[in-house]
């Protein structure tokens, strides 16, 4: 007997990621897209009609009638909190788009409400599922880089529609925070410069990792996604270096002292690994597997809260002109799941403390 298909409702009717949420779940043999929920009648009906499912303007009505096994949420970036909270309280497993929210207080409410219910609560940091990124993670896991010394992230294009003064930092560079911690371990401190604001559209961020490695993140909305080399990730160790170019385009490993490199790029017929949107398909593979097995999400929404905490620490660094400590106080973000000590072997510092020689400051507090 075949296993029943997972019934999935999509909340959100955006032209870009809202469309891809519907596309992914409607095209799988192991899932059934059962509903589309939107805010406007015509747009919601058009999207639902395209995929042959029922349209809804009310989330609670959809839940009562469709009883989905999973709700996939893709709303405008600054409109996540209220609907996500309602959905968390429904007790139905969730996959949400980044950013989790813009406010740390709101993030804490969502995480606490989900944990109180033991809720499956995943977030779509889909960059992790690009083939070059997975190759980089494997190389690091095998020790091919030796001791990681520095990491560089650069990512820039045009602005979206969000009005928040730090929209680029929170809604786009969250991928950078998540990626460098995913590959290099937790960030211990940040120091920031910004320009163009408010809104602040370009930023340069220096980071130090708990491991002792250092790094830089350069993010901008004053560029263009049409440019070649829009994205670059470099991780350099004592034994070698990996480069990830344009997320899905090319992976290169070079061993220290060797002029020959090992390169991956998608072959002629390999459209799956060549396409950026297919990173979401690969993430959904693991989301559905974890959901069916009763395991935790492959990328828990706590990772969204962590990226947001780092963004707020960057804001405080820029506003105060000081380095800000960001060592997490939980083991939730590491590659090996172990507890973290501070870079000097001392106690971990709670997200967001200002490193001015005094006590660490809780998220959002004054130094």
Coordinates of C-alpha atoms in Angstrom, one line a residue:
X1 CA 0.0 0.0 0.0
X2 CA 1.2 3.5 -0.8
X3 CA 1.6 6.1 2.0
X4 CA -1.1 8.7 2.0
X5 CA -0.1 12.0 0.5
X6 CA 0.6 15.0 2.8
X7 CA -2.2 17.6 2.5
X8 CA -0.7 21.1 2.2
X9 CA -2.3 24.5 2.2
X10 CA -0.4 27.5 1.0
X11 CA -1.0 30.9 2.7
X12 CA 0.1 33.7 0.3
X13 CA -0.4 34.5 -3.3
X14 CA 2.7 36.5 -4.2
X15 CA 4.0 36.3 -7.8
X16 CA 7.5 35.0 -6.8
X17 CA 7.8 32.8 -3.7
X18 CA 4.1 32.5 -3.2
X19 CA 3.8 31.0 -6.6
X20 CA 6.7 28.6 -5.9
X21 CA 5.2 27.4 -2.7
X22 CA 2.1 26.4 -4.6
X23 CA 4.2 24.9 -7.5
X24 CA 6.3 22.7 -5.3
X25 CA 3.5 21.1 -3.4
X26 CA 1.2 20.7 -6.4
X27 CA 3.9 18.9 -8.4
X28 CA 4.9 16.2 -5.9
X29 CA 3.7 12.6 -5.8
X30 CA 3.8 12.5 -2.0
X31 CA 1.9 15.8 -1.4
X32 CA -1.5 17.2 -2.3
X33 CA -2.0 20.9 -2.5
X34 CA -5.4 21.3 -1.0
X35 CA -6.0 25.1 -0.7
X36 CA -4.7 28.6 -1.4
X37 CA -5.4 31.4 1.1
X38 CA -5.0 35.0 0.1
X39 CA -6.1 38.5 1.0
X40 CA -8.0 39.6 -2.2
X41 CA -10.7 37.6 -3.9
X42 CA -9.7 37.9 -7.5
X43 CA -6.0 37.2 -6.9
X44 CA -6.7 34.2 -4.7
X45 CA -9.2 32.7 -7.1
X46 CA -6.8 33.1 -10.0
X47 CA -4.0 31.4 -8.1
X48 CA -6.2 28.6 -6.8
X49 CA -7.7 28.1 -10.2
X50 CA -4.3 27.7 -11.8
X51 CA -3.5 24.8 -9.4
X52 CA -7.0 23.3 -9.3
X53 CA -7.7 23.9 -5.6
X54 CA -10.2 25.8 -3.5
X55 CA -9.5 29.5 -2.7
X56 CA -10.0 31.0 0.8
X57 CA -9.8 34.5 2.2
X58 CA -10.1 33.3 5.8
X59 CA -7.3 31.1 7.3
X60 CA -9.5 29.6 10.0
X61 CA -12.3 28.7 7.6
X62 CA -9.7 26.9 5.4
X63 CA -8.4 24.9 8.4
X64 CA -11.9 23.9 9.5
X65 CA -12.8 22.7 6.0
X66 CA -9.5 21.3 4.6
X67 CA -7.7 19.9 7.7
X68 CA -4.3 20.2 6.1
X69 CA -1.3 18.2 7.5
X70 CA 1.1 21.1 6.8
X71 CA 0.6 24.8 6.1
X72 CA 3.2 26.6 4.0
X73 CA 3.3 30.3 4.6
X74 CA 4.6 33.0 2.2
X75 CA 3.4 36.5 3.1
X76 CA 4.8 40.0 2.5
X77 CA 7.9 40.3 4.6
X78 CA 6.6 42.9 7.1
X79 CA 3.3 41.1 7.5
X80 CA 4.4 37.8 9.0
X81 CA 3.6 38.0 12.7
X82 CA -0.2 38.1 13.2
X83 CA -1.0 35.4 10.6
X84 CA 1.9 33.2 11.8
X85 CA 0.8 33.5 15.4
X86 CA -2.7 32.4 14.5
X87 CA -1.4 29.5 12.6
X88 CA 1.0 28.5 15.4
X89 CA -2.0 28.5 17.8
X90 CA -3.9 26.2 15.4
X91 CA -1.4 23.5 16.2
X92 CA -0.9 22.5 12.5
X93 CA 2.8 22.0 11.4
X94 CA 4.2 25.0 9.6
X95 CA 6.8 25.9 7.0
X96 CA 7.3 29.7 6.9
X97 CA 9.3 32.0 4.7
X98 CA 12.2 34.1 6.0
X99 CA 12.5 36.5 7.7
X100 CA 10.7 35.0 10.7
X101 CA 9.6 38.5 11.7
X102 CA 11.3 41.9 12.1
X103 CA 10.9 42.3 15.9
X104 CA 12.7 40.1 18.4
X105 CA 9.8 40.3 20.8
X106 CA 7.5 38.9 18.1
X107 CA 10.0 36.2 17.3
X108 CA 10.1 35.2 21.0
X109 CA 6.3 35.0 21.1
X110 CA 6.2 32.7 18.0
X111 CA 9.0 30.4 19.3
X112 CA 7.5 30.2 22.8
X113 CA 4.0 29.5 21.5
X114 CA 5.3 26.8 19.1
X115 CA 7.4 25.1 21.8
X116 CA 4.5 25.1 24.2
X117 CA 2.6 23.0 21.7
X118 CA 5.5 20.8 20.5
X119 CA 4.9 22.2 17.1
X120 CA 6.8 21.3 13.9
X121 CA 7.9 24.8 12.9
X122 CA 10.3 25.1 9.9
X123 CA 11.7 28.1 8.1
X124 CA 12.8 28.2 4.5
X125 CA 16.5 29.0 4.5
X126 CA 16.7 27.4 1.1
X127 CA 20.3 28.6 0.3
X128 CA 21.5 25.7 2.4
X129 CA 20.1 23.3 -0.2
X130 CA 22.1 24.6 -3.2
X131 CA 24.4 21.9 -4.5
X132 CA 27.5 24.0 -4.1
X133 CA 26.6 24.8 -0.5
X134 CA 26.1 21.1 0.3
X135 CA 29.5 20.4 -1.3
X136 CA 31.1 23.0 0.8
X137 CA 29.5 21.6 4.0
X138 CA 30.8 18.1 3.1
X139 CA 34.3 19.4 2.5
X140 CA 34.3 21.2 5.9
X141 CA 32.9 18.1 7.6
X142 CA 35.6 15.9 6.1
X143 CA 38.3 18.3 7.4
X144 CA 39.5 19.3 3.9
X145 CA 39.8 22.9 4.9
X146 CA 41.7 22.3 8.0
X147 CA 41.1 24.9 10.7
X148 CA 38.7 27.6 9.3
X149 CA 40.4 31.0 9.4
X150 CA 38.0 33.3 7.6
X151 CA 34.7 33.5 5.8
X152 CA 33.4 36.0 3.3
X153 CA 29.8 36.5 2.2
X154 CA 28.8 39.1 -0.5
X155 CA 25.2 39.4 -1.8
X156 CA 23.5 42.3 -3.5
X157 CA 20.7 43.3 -5.8
X158 CA 17.7 45.6 -5.9
X159 CA 15.5 46.6 -3.1
X160 CA 12.1 44.9 -2.5
X161 CA 8.9 46.5 -1.2
X162 CA 9.6 46.5 2.6
X163 CA 9.6 49.9 4.2
X164 CA 11.7 49.0 7.3
X165 CA 14.9 51.1 7.6
X166 CA 16.9 47.9 7.9
X167 CA 15.0 45.7 5.4
X168 CA 18.1 44.5 3.5
X169 CA 19.8 43.5 6.7
X170 CA 16.8 41.6 8.1
X171 CA 15.0 40.2 5.1
X172 CA 17.9 39.4 2.7
X173 CA 21.2 39.2 4.6
X174 CA 19.5 36.8 7.0
X175 CA 20.7 34.2 4.4
X176 CA 24.3 35.3 5.0
X177 CA 24.0 35.0 8.8
X178 CA 22.4 31.6 8.5
X179 CA 24.9 30.4 5.9
X180 CA 28.1 31.4 7.7
X181 CA 26.9 30.0 11.0
X182 CA 25.7 26.8 9.3
X183 CA 29.1 26.3 7.8
X184 CA 31.5 27.9 10.3
X185 CA 29.7 27.7 13.7
X186 CA 28.2 30.5 15.8
X187 CA 29.2 34.1 15.5
X188 CA 30.7 35.5 18.7
X189 CA 30.6 39.3 17.8
X190 CA 29.8 41.8 15.1
X191 CA 30.9 45.3 14.2
X192 CA 29.1 47.2 11.4
X193 CA 29.2 50.1 9.0
X194 CA 26.2 51.2 6.9
X195 CA 25.4 53.7 4.2
X196 CA 22.4 55.0 2.2
X197 CA 20.0 55.5 5.0
X198 CA 17.6 55.5 6.4
X199 CA 16.7 53.1 4.9
X200 CA 20.2 51.6 5.1
X201 CA 20.7 49.9 1.8
X202 CA 24.4 48.9 1.9
X203 CA 26.3 47.4 4.9
X204 CA 29.7 46.0 5.7
X205 CA 29.8 43.7 8.8
X206 CA 32.9 42.3 10.5
X207 CA 32.3 39.2 12.5
X208 CA 34.3 36.9 14.8
X209 CA 33.3 33.3 15.3
X210 CA 33.3 31.4 18.5
X211 CA 36.0 29.2 16.9
X212 CA 38.3 32.2 16.7
X213 CA 37.9 32.6 12.9
X214 CA 36.9 36.0 11.5
X215 CA 34.7 37.0 8.6
X216 CA 33.0 39.7 6.6
X217 CA 29.5 40.1 5.2
X218 CA 28.8 42.7 2.5
X219 CA 25.1 43.2 1.6
X220 CA 23.5 45.8 -0.6
X221 CA 20.3 46.9 -2.3
X222 CA 22.3 49.4 -4.4
X223 CA 23.3 46.8 -6.9
X224 CA 21.5 44.6 -9.4
X225 CA 20.7 40.9 -9.6
X226 CA 21.4 41.1 -13.3
X227 CA 25.1 41.5 -12.6
X228 CA 27.4 38.5 -13.0
X229 CA 28.8 37.4 -9.6
X230 CA 25.9 38.8 -7.6
X231 CA 26.7 36.3 -4.8
X232 CA 30.0 35.0 -3.5
X233 CA 30.8 32.8 -0.5
X234 CA 34.4 32.0 0.4
X235 CA 35.6 29.9 3.3
X236 CA 39.3 29.7 3.8
X237 CA 41.1 27.3 6.1
X238 CA 44.6 26.3 6.9
X239 CA 44.3 23.3 4.5
X240 CA 42.2 24.6 1.7
X241 CA 39.5 27.0 0.4
X242 CA 36.0 26.6 -0.9
X243 CA 34.2 29.1 -3.2
X244 CA 30.4 29.2 -3.9
X245 CA 29.5 31.4 -6.8
X246 CA 26.0 32.8 -7.3
X247 CA 24.6 30.2 -4.8
X248 CA 23.9 27.5 -7.5
X249 CA 26.3 28.2 -10.3
X250 CA 29.7 26.9 -9.3
X251 CA 31.6 25.3 -6.4
X252 CA 35.4 25.3 -6.3
X253 CA 37.7 23.5 -3.8
X254 CA 41.4 24.4 -3.7
X255 CA 43.9 22.7 -1.5
X256 CA 46.6 24.9 0.0
X257 CA 49.7 24.9 -2.1
X258 CA 48.1 23.1 -5.0
X259 CA 47.5 25.1 -8.2
X260 CA 44.9 22.5 -9.4
X261 CA 41.3 22.9 -8.2
X262 CA 38.2 20.7 -8.0
X263 CA 35.2 22.4 -9.6
X264 CA 31.5 21.5 -9.8
X265 CA 29.0 23.1 -12.1
X266 CA 25.7 21.8 -13.4
X267 CA 25.9 19.7 -16.5
X268 CA 23.9 20.3 -19.7
X269 CA 20.8 18.3 -18.6
X270 CA 21.0 19.1 -14.9
X271 CA 18.4 21.7 -14.6
X272 CA 17.5 20.8 -11.0
X273 CA 20.9 21.8 -9.6
X274 CA 21.3 24.7 -12.0
X275 CA 18.0 26.4 -11.0
X276 CA 17.9 28.6 -7.9
X277 CA 14.2 27.9 -7.2
X278 CA 14.9 24.2 -7.1
X279 CA 16.7 24.8 -3.8
X280 CA 13.2 25.1 -2.3
X281 CA 12.2 21.8 -3.8
X282 CA 15.2 20.1 -2.1
X283 CA 14.4 21.7 1.2
X284 CA 10.8 20.4 0.9
X285 CA 12.1 16.9 0.3
X286 CA 13.6 17.0 3.8
X287 CA 10.7 18.9 5.4
X288 CA 8.2 16.3 4.4
X289 CA 10.5 13.4 5.3
X290 CA 11.0 14.9 8.8
X291 CA 7.3 15.6 9.2
X292 CA 6.3 12.0 8.3
X293 CA 8.9 10.5 10.6
X294 CA 8.0 12.6 13.6
X295 CA 11.4 14.2 13.7
X296 CA 12.3 17.9 14.0
X297 CA 12.4 20.3 11.1
X298 CA 15.6 20.2 9.0
X299 CA 15.8 24.0 9.6
X300 CA 13.8 25.0 12.7
X301 CA 12.3 28.5 13.0
X302 CA 14.8 29.1 15.8
X303 CA 17.3 29.7 13.0
X304 CA 15.1 32.6 11.8
X305 CA 15.1 34.0 15.4
X306 CA 18.9 33.6 15.5
X307 CA 19.4 35.4 12.2
X308 CA 17.2 38.2 13.5
X309 CA 19.1 38.5 16.7
X310 CA 22.3 38.9 14.7
X311 CA 20.7 41.6 12.5
X312 CA 19.6 43.5 15.6
X313 CA 23.1 43.2 17.1
X314 CA 24.5 44.7 13.8
X315 CA 22.0 47.6 14.2
X316 CA 23.2 48.2 17.7
X317 CA 26.8 48.1 16.7
X318 CA 26.2 50.6 13.9
X319 CA 24.2 52.9 16.3
X320 CA 26.7 52.6 19.2
X321 CA 29.9 52.5 17.2
X322 CA 30.9 49.4 19.3
X323 CA 31.5 45.8 18.8
X324 CA 28.5 43.7 20.0
X325 CA 28.7 40.2 21.4
X326 CA 26.4 37.6 19.9
X327 CA 27.4 34.2 21.3
X328 CA 24.2 32.1 21.6
X329 CA 23.2 30.7 25.0
X330 CA 21.7 27.5 23.6
X331 CA 23.2 24.7 21.5
X332 CA 20.6 25.0 18.8
X333 CA 22.6 26.5 16.0
X334 CA 25.8 24.5 15.8
X335 CA 26.8 21.8 13.2
X336 CA 27.6 19.3 16.0
X337 CA 24.8 20.3 18.4
X338 CA 27.2 20.8 21.3
X339 CA 27.3 23.6 23.8
X340 CA 29.3 26.7 23.1
X341 CA 31.8 28.5 25.2
X342 CA 32.9 32.0 24.5
X343 CA 36.0 32.6 22.2
X344 CA 38.2 33.0 25.3
X345 CA 36.9 29.8 26.9
X346 CA 34.6 31.6 29.2
X347 CA 30.8 31.6 29.5
X348 CA 28.7 32.3 26.4
X349 CA 27.2 35.8 26.1
X350 CA 23.5 36.2 25.5
X351 CA 22.6 37.5 22.0
X352 CA 23.1 41.2 21.7
X353 CA 25.4 42.2 24.5
X354 CA 27.5 45.3 23.8
X355 CA 31.2 44.4 24.1
X356 CA 32.4 47.5 26.0
X357 CA 34.0 45.7 28.8
X358 CA 30.8 45.7 30.9
X359 CA 28.1 43.1 31.4
X360 CA 26.3 41.6 28.4
X361 CA 23.0 43.2 27.5
X362 CA 19.9 41.2 26.7
X363 CA 18.4 41.7 23.2
X364 CA 17.2 45.2 22.8
X365 CA 18.6 46.6 26.1
X366 CA 20.7 49.6 26.5
X367 CA 24.4 49.3 27.0

